[in-house]
PDB file of C-alpha atoms in Angstrom:
ATOM      1  CA  MET A   1     -16.839  42.168 244.067  1.00 82.00           C
ATOM      2  CA  GLN A   2     -17.320  43.642 240.596  1.00 85.00           C
ATOM      3  CA  MET A   3     -16.292  41.236 237.829  1.00 90.00           C
ATOM      4  CA  ASN A   4     -15.795  43.697 234.999  1.00 91.00           C
ATOM      5  CA  GLY A   5     -12.090  44.459 234.601  1.00 95.00           C
ATOM      6  CA  THR A   6     -11.161  42.365 237.644  1.00 97.00           C
ATOM      7  CA  SER A   7      -7.992  40.267 237.623  1.00 98.00           C
ATOM      8  CA  VAL A   8      -8.846  36.584 238.196  1.00 98.00           C
ATOM      9  CA  PHE A   9      -6.394  33.733 238.864  1.00 98.00           C
ATOM     10  CA  ILE A  10      -7.590  30.161 238.244  1.00 98.00           C
ATOM     11  CA  THR A  11      -5.588  27.037 239.033  1.00 98.00           C
ATOM     12  CA  GLY A  12      -6.347  23.974 236.954  1.00 97.00           C
ATOM     13  CA  GLY A  13      -7.452  26.455 234.311  1.00 97.00           C
ATOM     14  CA  GLY A  14      -6.369  24.296 231.405  1.00 97.00           C
ATOM     15  CA  SER A  15      -9.339  21.933 231.493  1.00 96.00           C
ATOM     16  CA  GLY A  16     -12.567  20.881 233.179  1.00 96.00           C
ATOM     17  CA  LEU A  17     -14.020  23.043 235.930  1.00 98.00           C
ATOM     18  CA  GLY A  18     -11.169  25.546 235.786  1.00 98.00           C
ATOM     19  CA  ALA A  19     -11.427  26.111 232.043  1.00 98.00           C
ATOM     20  CA  ALA A  20     -15.214  26.493 232.240  1.00 98.00           C
ATOM     21  CA  THR A  21     -14.812  29.049 235.022  1.00 98.00           C
ATOM     22  CA  ALA A  22     -12.201  30.961 233.026  1.00 98.00           C
ATOM     23  CA  ARG A  23     -14.540  31.186 230.042  1.00 98.00           C
ATOM     24  CA  LEU A  24     -17.582  32.298 232.033  1.00 98.00           C
ATOM     25  CA  LEU A  25     -15.776  34.917 234.094  1.00 98.00           C
ATOM     26  CA  THR A  26     -14.174  36.278 230.937  1.00 98.00           C
ATOM     27  CA  GLU A  27     -17.645  36.626 229.425  1.00 97.00           C
ATOM     28  CA  ARG A  28     -18.517  38.747 232.458  1.00 96.00           C
ATOM     29  CA  GLY A  29     -15.593  41.084 231.879  1.00 97.00           C
ATOM     30  CA  ALA A  30     -12.830  39.560 234.006  1.00 98.00           C
ATOM     31  CA  ARG A  31      -9.171  39.476 232.972  1.00 98.00           C
ATOM     32  CA  VAL A  32      -8.197  35.855 233.567  1.00 98.00           C
ATOM     33  CA  THR A  33      -4.899  34.117 234.255  1.00 98.00           C
ATOM     34  CA  CYS A  34      -5.037  30.328 233.909  1.00 98.00           C
ATOM     35  CA  PHE A  35      -2.430  28.321 235.837  1.00 98.00           C
ATOM     36  CA  ASP A  36      -1.958  24.654 235.009  1.00 98.00           C
ATOM     37  CA  LEU A  37       0.672  21.928 234.815  1.00 97.00           C
ATOM     38  CA  ASN A  38      -0.329  21.064 231.236  1.00 97.00           C
ATOM     39  CA  GLU A  39       1.298  23.658 228.987  1.00 97.00           C
ATOM     40  CA  ALA A  40      -0.613  22.807 225.801  1.00 97.00           C
ATOM     41  CA  ASN A  41      -3.985  22.950 227.531  1.00 97.00           C
ATOM     42  CA  VAL A  42      -3.421  26.128 229.519  1.00 98.00           C
ATOM     43  CA  LYS A  43      -2.056  28.039 226.523  1.00 97.00           C
ATOM     44  CA  ARG A  44      -4.962  26.859 224.362  1.00 97.00           C
ATOM     45  CA  VAL A  45      -7.662  27.823 226.868  1.00 97.00           C
ATOM     46  CA  ALA A  46      -6.139  31.209 227.688  1.00 98.00           C
ATOM     47  CA  GLY A  47      -5.704  31.879 223.995  1.00 97.00           C
ATOM     48  CA  GLU A  48      -9.439  31.512 223.415  1.00 96.00           C
ATOM     49  CA  PHE A  49     -10.209  34.766 225.199  1.00 96.00           C
ATOM     50  CA  GLY A  50      -6.960  36.720 225.292  1.00 96.00           C
ATOM     51  CA  GLY A  51      -6.103  35.599 228.801  1.00 98.00           C
ATOM     52  CA  LEU A  52      -2.747  34.678 230.281  1.00 98.00           C
ATOM     53  CA  GLY A  53      -1.694  31.024 230.422  1.00 98.00           C
ATOM     54  CA  VAL A  54       1.036  30.139 232.923  1.00 98.00           C
ATOM     55  CA  VAL A  55       2.565  26.711 233.476  1.00 98.00           C
ATOM     56  CA  GLY A  56       3.391  25.476 236.953  1.00 98.00           C
ATOM     57  CA  ASP A  57       2.710  23.242 239.942  1.00 98.00           C
ATOM     58  CA  VAL A  58       0.364  24.461 242.694  1.00 98.00           C
ATOM     59  CA  SER A  59       2.419  22.684 245.350  1.00 98.00           C
ATOM     60  CA  ARG A  60       5.630  24.559 244.448  1.00 98.00           C
ATOM     61  CA  GLU A  61       6.016  27.934 246.148  1.00 98.00           C
ATOM     62  CA  ASP A  62       8.241  29.408 243.430  1.00 98.00           C
ATOM     63  CA  ASP A  63       5.866  28.356 240.628  1.00 98.00           C
ATOM     64  CA  VAL A  64       2.832  29.925 242.293  1.00 98.00           C
ATOM     65  CA  ALA A  65       4.633  33.106 243.331  1.00 98.00           C
ATOM     66  CA  ALA A  66       5.957  33.590 239.784  1.00 98.00           C
ATOM     67  CA  ALA A  67       2.530  32.972 238.244  1.00 98.00           C
ATOM     68  CA  LEU A  68       0.829  35.441 240.575  1.00 98.00           C
ATOM     69  CA  ALA A  69       3.492  38.010 239.740  1.00 98.00           C
ATOM     70  CA  GLN A  70       2.810  37.516 236.026  1.00 98.00           C
ATOM     71  CA  ALA A  71      -0.924  37.909 236.606  1.00 98.00           C
ATOM     72  CA  ASP A  72      -0.314  41.075 238.612  1.00 98.00           C
ATOM     73  CA  LYS A  73       1.883  42.531 235.878  1.00 98.00           C
ATOM     74  CA  ALA A  74      -0.597  41.684 233.112  1.00 98.00           C
ATOM     75  CA  PHE A  75      -3.933  42.475 234.746  1.00 98.00           C
ATOM     76  CA  GLY A  76      -3.307  43.825 238.238  1.00 97.00           C
ATOM     77  CA  VAL A  77      -3.460  42.116 241.628  1.00 98.00           C
ATOM     78  CA  PRO A  78      -5.752  39.076 241.381  1.00 98.00           C
ATOM     79  CA  ARG A  79      -8.898  39.921 243.330  1.00 98.00           C
ATOM     80  CA  VAL A  80     -10.593  36.586 242.609  1.00 98.00           C
ATOM     81  CA  VAL A  81      -8.736  33.287 243.000  1.00 98.00           C
ATOM     82  CA  VAL A  82     -10.356  29.981 242.084  1.00 98.00           C
ATOM     83  CA  ASN A  83      -8.602  26.756 243.067  1.00 98.00           C
ATOM     84  CA  CYS A  84      -9.562  23.977 240.663  1.00 98.00           C
ATOM     85  CA  ALA A  85      -6.251  22.105 240.358  1.00 97.00           C
ATOM     86  CA  GLY A  86      -6.385  18.577 241.705  1.00 95.00           C
ATOM     87  CA  ILE A  87      -5.672  14.917 241.093  1.00 93.00           C
ATOM     88  CA  GLY A  88      -7.241  11.605 242.066  1.00 89.00           C
ATOM     89  CA  ASP A  89      -5.726   8.172 242.642  1.00 89.00           C
ATOM     90  CA  ALA A  90      -7.718   5.273 244.025  1.00 89.00           C
ATOM     91  CA  ALA A  91      -6.441   2.406 246.149  1.00 92.00           C
ATOM     92  CA  THR A  92      -7.815   0.481 249.102  1.00 94.00           C
ATOM     93  CA  THR A  93      -6.076   0.722 252.454  1.00 95.00           C
ATOM     94  CA  VAL A  94      -5.058  -2.924 252.160  1.00 96.00           C
ATOM     95  CA  SER A  95      -5.263  -5.076 249.017  1.00 94.00           C
ATOM     96  CA  LYS A  96      -3.707  -8.209 247.559  1.00 94.00           C
ATOM     97  CA  LYS A  97      -0.807  -5.984 246.513  1.00 93.00           C
ATOM     98  CA  GLY A  98      -0.218  -4.841 250.095  1.00 96.00           C
ATOM     99  CA  PRO A  99      -0.940  -1.598 251.953  1.00 96.00           C
ATOM    100  CA  PHE A 100      -1.945   1.636 250.255  1.00 95.00           C
ATOM    101  CA  PRO A 101       1.292   3.031 248.751  1.00 95.00           C
ATOM    102  CA  LEU A 102       2.360   5.887 251.006  1.00 97.00           C
ATOM    103  CA  ALA A 103       3.895   7.771 248.068  1.00 96.00           C
ATOM    104  CA  THR A 104       0.508   7.803 246.329  1.00 96.00           C
ATOM    105  CA  PHE A 105      -1.282   9.065 249.430  1.00 97.00           C
ATOM    106  CA  THR A 106       1.338  11.752 249.928  1.00 97.00           C
ATOM    107  CA  LYS A 107       1.129  12.924 246.316  1.00 97.00           C
ATOM    108  CA  VAL A 108      -2.653  13.372 246.426  1.00 97.00           C
ATOM    109  CA  ILE A 109      -2.468  15.296 249.707  1.00 98.00           C
ATOM    110  CA  THR A 110       0.417  17.407 248.396  1.00 98.00           C
ATOM    111  CA  VAL A 111      -1.362  18.501 245.216  1.00 98.00           C
ATOM    112  CA  ASN A 112      -4.954  18.773 246.409  1.00 98.00           C
ATOM    113  CA  LEU A 113      -4.616  20.059 249.967  1.00 98.00           C
ATOM    114  CA  ILE A 114      -1.169  21.567 250.327  1.00 98.00           C
ATOM    115  CA  GLY A 115      -1.317  22.958 246.791  1.00 98.00           C
ATOM    116  CA  THR A 116      -4.631  24.666 247.516  1.00 98.00           C
ATOM    117  CA  PHE A 117      -3.305  26.197 250.723  1.00 98.00           C
ATOM    118  CA  ASN A 118      -0.105  27.282 248.978  1.00 98.00           C
ATOM    119  CA  VAL A 119      -2.114  29.273 246.444  1.00 98.00           C
ATOM    120  CA  ILE A 120      -4.413  30.715 249.109  1.00 98.00           C
ATOM    121  CA  ARG A 121      -1.611  32.009 251.323  1.00 98.00           C
ATOM    122  CA  LEU A 122       0.396  33.595 248.506  1.00 98.00           C
ATOM    123  CA  ALA A 123      -2.608  35.130 246.754  1.00 98.00           C
ATOM    124  CA  ALA A 124      -4.046  36.410 250.034  1.00 98.00           C
ATOM    125  CA  GLU A 125      -0.817  38.224 250.836  1.00 98.00           C
ATOM    126  CA  LEU A 126      -1.046  40.138 247.553  1.00 98.00           C
ATOM    127  CA  MET A 127      -4.727  40.903 248.102  1.00 98.00           C
ATOM    128  CA  SER A 128      -4.118  42.099 251.658  1.00 98.00           C
ATOM    129  CA  LYS A 129      -1.768  44.831 250.429  1.00 97.00           C
ATOM    130  CA  ALA A 130      -4.139  46.109 247.727  1.00 97.00           C
ATOM    131  CA  ASP A 131      -6.640  48.905 248.179  1.00 96.00           C
ATOM    132  CA  PRO A 132     -10.155  47.708 249.051  1.00 96.00           C
ATOM    133  CA  ILE A 133     -12.861  47.740 246.423  1.00 94.00           C
ATOM    134  CA  GLY A 134     -15.923  48.764 248.367  1.00 92.00           C
ATOM    135  CA  GLU A 135     -16.103  46.487 251.412  1.00 94.00           C
ATOM    136  CA  GLU A 136     -13.631  43.871 250.268  1.00 97.00           C
ATOM    137  CA  ARG A 137     -10.200  43.220 248.840  1.00 98.00           C
ATOM    138  CA  GLY A 138     -10.749  39.815 247.296  1.00 98.00           C
ATOM    139  CA  VAL A 139     -12.562  36.498 247.051  1.00 98.00           C
ATOM    140  CA  ILE A 140     -11.090  32.996 247.149  1.00 98.00           C
ATOM    141  CA  VAL A 141     -13.075  29.964 245.971  1.00 98.00           C
ATOM    142  CA  ASN A 142     -11.740  26.451 246.580  1.00 98.00           C
ATOM    143  CA  SER A 143     -12.789  23.120 245.105  1.00 98.00           C
ATOM    144  CA  ALA A 144     -13.492  20.212 247.434  1.00 98.00           C
ATOM    145  CA  SER A 145     -15.756  17.291 246.471  1.00 96.00           C
ATOM    146  CA  VAL A 146     -18.703  15.346 247.796  1.00 96.00           C
ATOM    147  CA  ALA A 147     -16.007  12.751 248.533  1.00 94.00           C
ATOM    148  CA  ALA A 148     -15.115  14.946 251.513  1.00 97.00           C
ATOM    149  CA  PHE A 149     -18.404  13.747 253.051  1.00 97.00           C
ATOM    150  CA  ASP A 150     -19.311  10.558 251.144  1.00 94.00           C
ATOM    151  CA  GLY A 151     -15.918   8.976 250.494  1.00 92.00           C
ATOM    152  CA  GLN A 152     -16.131   5.690 248.626  1.00 91.00           C
ATOM    153  CA  ILE A 153     -14.038   2.548 248.800  1.00 92.00           C
ATOM    154  CA  GLY A 154     -10.554   3.352 247.535  1.00 93.00           C
ATOM    155  CA  GLN A 155     -10.888   7.104 248.103  1.00 93.00           C
ATOM    156  CA  ALA A 156      -8.972   7.436 251.367  1.00 96.00           C
ATOM    157  CA  ALA A 157      -6.378   9.823 249.920  1.00 96.00           C
ATOM    158  CA  TYR A 158      -8.780  11.800 247.758  1.00 95.00           C
ATOM    159  CA  SER A 159     -11.389  12.133 250.510  1.00 97.00           C
ATOM    160  CA  ALA A 160      -8.757  13.146 253.044  1.00 98.00           C
ATOM    161  CA  SER A 161      -7.426  15.847 250.714  1.00 98.00           C
ATOM    162  CA  LYS A 162     -10.884  17.241 249.976  1.00 98.00           C
ATOM    163  CA  GLY A 163     -11.983  16.948 253.598  1.00 98.00           C
ATOM    164  CA  GLY A 164      -8.938  19.013 254.503  1.00 98.00           C
ATOM    165  CA  ILE A 165     -10.040  21.752 252.128  1.00 98.00           C
ATOM    166  CA  VAL A 166     -13.491  21.791 253.733  1.00 98.00           C
ATOM    167  CA  GLY A 167     -11.944  21.838 257.200  1.00 98.00           C
ATOM    168  CA  MET A 168      -9.688  24.809 256.542  1.00 98.00           C
ATOM    169  CA  THR A 169     -12.315  26.958 254.806  1.00 98.00           C
ATOM    170  CA  LEU A 170     -13.818  28.540 257.927  1.00 98.00           C
ATOM    171  CA  PRO A 171     -10.581  29.171 259.834  1.00 98.00           C
ATOM    172  CA  ILE A 172      -8.973  30.773 256.785  1.00 98.00           C
ATOM    173  CA  ALA A 173     -12.083  32.901 256.212  1.00 98.00           C
ATOM    174  CA  ARG A 174     -11.770  34.027 259.820  1.00 98.00           C
ATOM    175  CA  ASP A 175      -8.023  34.655 259.420  1.00 98.00           C
ATOM    176  CA  LEU A 176      -8.534  36.824 256.356  1.00 98.00           C
ATOM    177  CA  SER A 177     -11.664  38.667 257.486  1.00 98.00           C
ATOM    178  CA  ARG A 178      -9.621  41.579 258.848  1.00 98.00           C
ATOM    179  CA  PHE A 179      -8.350  42.208 255.320  1.00 98.00           C
ATOM    180  CA  GLY A 180     -11.790  42.015 253.729  1.00 98.00           C
ATOM    181  CA  ILE A 181     -11.010  38.764 251.899  1.00 98.00           C
ATOM    182  CA  ARG A 182     -13.785  36.169 251.652  1.00 98.00           C
ATOM    183  CA  VAL A 183     -13.127  32.415 251.410  1.00 98.00           C
ATOM    184  CA  ASN A 184     -15.633  29.790 250.287  1.00 98.00           C
ATOM    185  CA  THR A 185     -15.506  26.227 248.985  1.00 98.00           C
ATOM    186  CA  ILE A 186     -17.568  24.346 246.427  1.00 98.00           C
ATOM    187  CA  ALA A 187     -17.981  20.580 246.812  1.00 98.00           C
ATOM    188  CA  PRO A 188     -18.991  19.290 243.361  1.00 97.00           C
ATOM    189  CA  GLY A 189     -20.676  15.968 242.767  1.00 96.00           C
ATOM    190  CA  LEU A 190     -20.427  14.060 239.490  1.00 94.00           C
ATOM    191  CA  PHE A 191     -19.383  16.449 236.723  1.00 95.00           C
ATOM    192  CA  LEU A 192     -18.478  15.790 233.106  1.00 90.00           C
ATOM    193  CA  THR A 193     -14.797  16.637 233.391  1.00 87.00           C
ATOM    194  CA  PRO A 194     -11.959  15.245 231.220  1.00 82.00           C
ATOM    195  CA  LEU A 195     -11.387  12.530 233.824  1.00 75.00           C
ATOM    196  CA  MET A 196     -15.036  11.487 233.674  1.00 80.00           C
ATOM    197  CA  ALA A 197     -14.963  11.609 229.872  1.00 78.00           C
ATOM    198  CA  THR A 198     -12.359   8.825 229.830  1.00 74.00           C
ATOM    199  CA  LEU A 199     -14.990   6.417 231.172  1.00 72.00           C
ATOM    200  CA  SER A 200     -17.243   4.485 228.841  1.00 79.00           C
ATOM    201  CA  GLU A 201     -20.662   5.862 227.972  1.00 85.00           C
ATOM    202  CA  GLU A 202     -22.223   2.955 229.848  1.00 85.00           C
ATOM    203  CA  ILE A 203     -20.396   3.876 233.052  1.00 77.00           C
ATOM    204  CA  GLN A 204     -21.222   7.560 232.576  1.00 82.00           C
ATOM    205  CA  ARG A 205     -24.918   6.716 232.208  1.00 84.00           C
ATOM    206  CA  SER A 206     -24.774   4.537 235.319  1.00 83.00           C
ATOM    207  CA  LEU A 207     -23.203   7.331 237.343  1.00 83.00           C
ATOM    208  CA  ALA A 208     -25.644   9.906 236.002  1.00 89.00           C
ATOM    209  CA  SER A 209     -28.594   7.728 237.008  1.00 89.00           C
ATOM    210  CA  GLN A 210     -27.505   8.008 240.644  1.00 91.00           C
ATOM    211  CA  VAL A 211     -28.145  11.770 240.686  1.00 96.00           C
ATOM    212  CA  PRO A 212     -31.689  12.466 241.992  1.00 96.00           C
ATOM    213  CA  PHE A 213     -32.221  15.678 240.016  1.00 96.00           C
ATOM    214  CA  PRO A 214     -31.299  16.632 237.471  1.00 96.00           C
ATOM    215  CA  PRO A 215     -30.575  12.963 236.590  1.00 94.00           C
ATOM    216  CA  ARG A 216     -27.363  13.630 234.670  1.00 93.00           C
ATOM    217  CA  LEU A 217     -23.732  14.546 235.116  1.00 94.00           C
ATOM    218  CA  GLY A 218     -23.062  18.160 235.973  1.00 96.00           C
ATOM    219  CA  ASP A 219     -21.946  20.590 233.292  1.00 96.00           C
ATOM    220  CA  PRO A 220     -18.668  22.357 234.251  1.00 97.00           C
ATOM    221  CA  ARG A 221     -20.339  25.647 233.345  1.00 98.00           C
ATOM    222  CA  GLU A 222     -22.748  25.057 236.237  1.00 98.00           C
ATOM    223  CA  TYR A 223     -19.769  24.988 238.577  1.00 98.00           C
ATOM    224  CA  ALA A 224     -18.590  28.254 237.002  1.00 98.00           C
ATOM    225  CA  MET A 225     -22.029  29.785 237.572  1.00 98.00           C
ATOM    226  CA  LEU A 226     -21.739  29.074 241.293  1.00 98.00           C
ATOM    227  CA  VAL A 227     -18.277  30.651 241.377  1.00 98.00           C
ATOM    228  CA  ALA A 228     -19.743  33.784 239.815  1.00 98.00           C
ATOM    229  CA  SER A 229     -22.575  33.818 242.379  1.00 98.00           C
ATOM    230  CA  ILE A 230     -20.112  33.512 245.249  1.00 98.00           C
ATOM    231  CA  VAL A 231     -18.074  36.404 243.888  1.00 97.00           C
ATOM    232  CA  ASP A 232     -21.224  38.523 243.484  1.00 96.00           C
ATOM    233  CA  ASN A 233     -22.599  37.984 247.003  1.00 97.00           C
ATOM    234  CA  PRO A 234     -20.591  39.820 249.689  1.00 97.00           C
ATOM    235  CA  MET A 235     -22.313  38.075 252.591  1.00 98.00           C
ATOM    236  CA  LEU A 236     -21.252  34.591 251.452  1.00 98.00           C
ATOM    237  CA  ASN A 237     -18.165  33.727 253.476  1.00 98.00           C
ATOM    238  CA  GLY A 238     -16.644  30.734 255.276  1.00 98.00           C
ATOM    239  CA  GLU A 239     -19.073  28.339 253.617  1.00 98.00           C
ATOM    240  CA  THR A 240     -18.799  24.987 251.832  1.00 98.00           C
ATOM    241  CA  ILE A 241     -21.546  24.483 249.256  1.00 98.00           C
ATOM    242  CA  ARG A 242     -22.407  21.086 247.813  1.00 98.00           C
ATOM    243  CA  LEU A 243     -23.172  21.243 244.092  1.00 98.00           C
ATOM    244  CA  ASP A 244     -24.364  17.736 243.409  1.00 97.00           C
ATOM    245  CA  GLY A 245     -28.015  17.374 242.372  1.00 96.00           C
ATOM    246  CA  ALA A 246     -28.766  15.932 245.847  1.00 96.00           C
ATOM    247  CA  ILE A 247     -26.581  12.858 245.338  1.00 94.00           C
ATOM    248  CA  ARG A 248     -25.215  10.970 248.333  1.00 94.00           C
ATOM    249  CA  MET A 249     -22.532   8.543 247.242  1.00 89.00           C
ATOM    250  CA  GLY A 250     -22.706   4.878 248.250  1.00 88.00           C
ATOM    251  CA  PRO A 251     -19.717   2.851 249.412  1.00 89.00           C
ATOM    252  CA  LYS A 252     -18.808   2.033 245.791  1.00 82.00           C
TER     253      LYS A 252
END
C-alpha cells in the first residue's frame, strides 16, 4: 500500500502510540484523521500537521461511523486504519474489597476489544467498496499488548481484552482476504506513553531494566515504524507481532 496521499484513520490518535503513528505517517505523505475521546488532545495533534481531529468513542457505532464519514469526505476512503485506542484498569479477581468489580471488567472489554472490532467492521465495509490499489484495498493494524501472553497480577480484564484482539486477528484477516484487505496486530511491551509517564522516574527505571535489549522503555515512534513496515509489506497478513525488546513479564 502506497503511503503518499493515502487516507489514514487512527484511533487513540490524540496521544501516545496513536499520536506518534499519526506524525510518522504524515511525514511519509499520508493524510491522517485522528479519532480520540479527548477533544483537546486530538485537535492539538491533528493541528500539528494539517490533519483532521475527530472526537468520539470507539465503542459507539454512531461515533465511529460519523468519524469515518468525515475522514472520507476530507481525504477519501481510509485505506489504512490503526487501532490504538485503549484503557487499562487493574484489580485482582478477589481482594479485601471483594470480587473484581464487574463494571470495571466490562468497561475494559468494551473499549479495548469491542471498540477495536467496531472500528474494524465499519472501516472494512468502506474499504471493501473502494477500488483496489494494486493488489489490495486496505490495511488494518490493531494494538494488543504483551499482556495478552504474559498477563500480570491484576490484569485479568486488560489481558482478556488484548488476548481477544490477538485471537480475532487471523479470522478477520481470513474474512477480509476476498476484498484484498490485510489485518495485523502489534503487541507492544513497555513503551513510554502518557500512562507510563505518570509513574515516578524510579519506577520507570525499574521497568526499563527488565527489558533485555535495548534496556529501556520503547519510544512510541518505534511502534509507528512497525506500523509503516506492515503497511509497506503486502505479504504480511493475519499476524501478531511482539514489539518488546524480548521482555517476558513476570507475575508482578
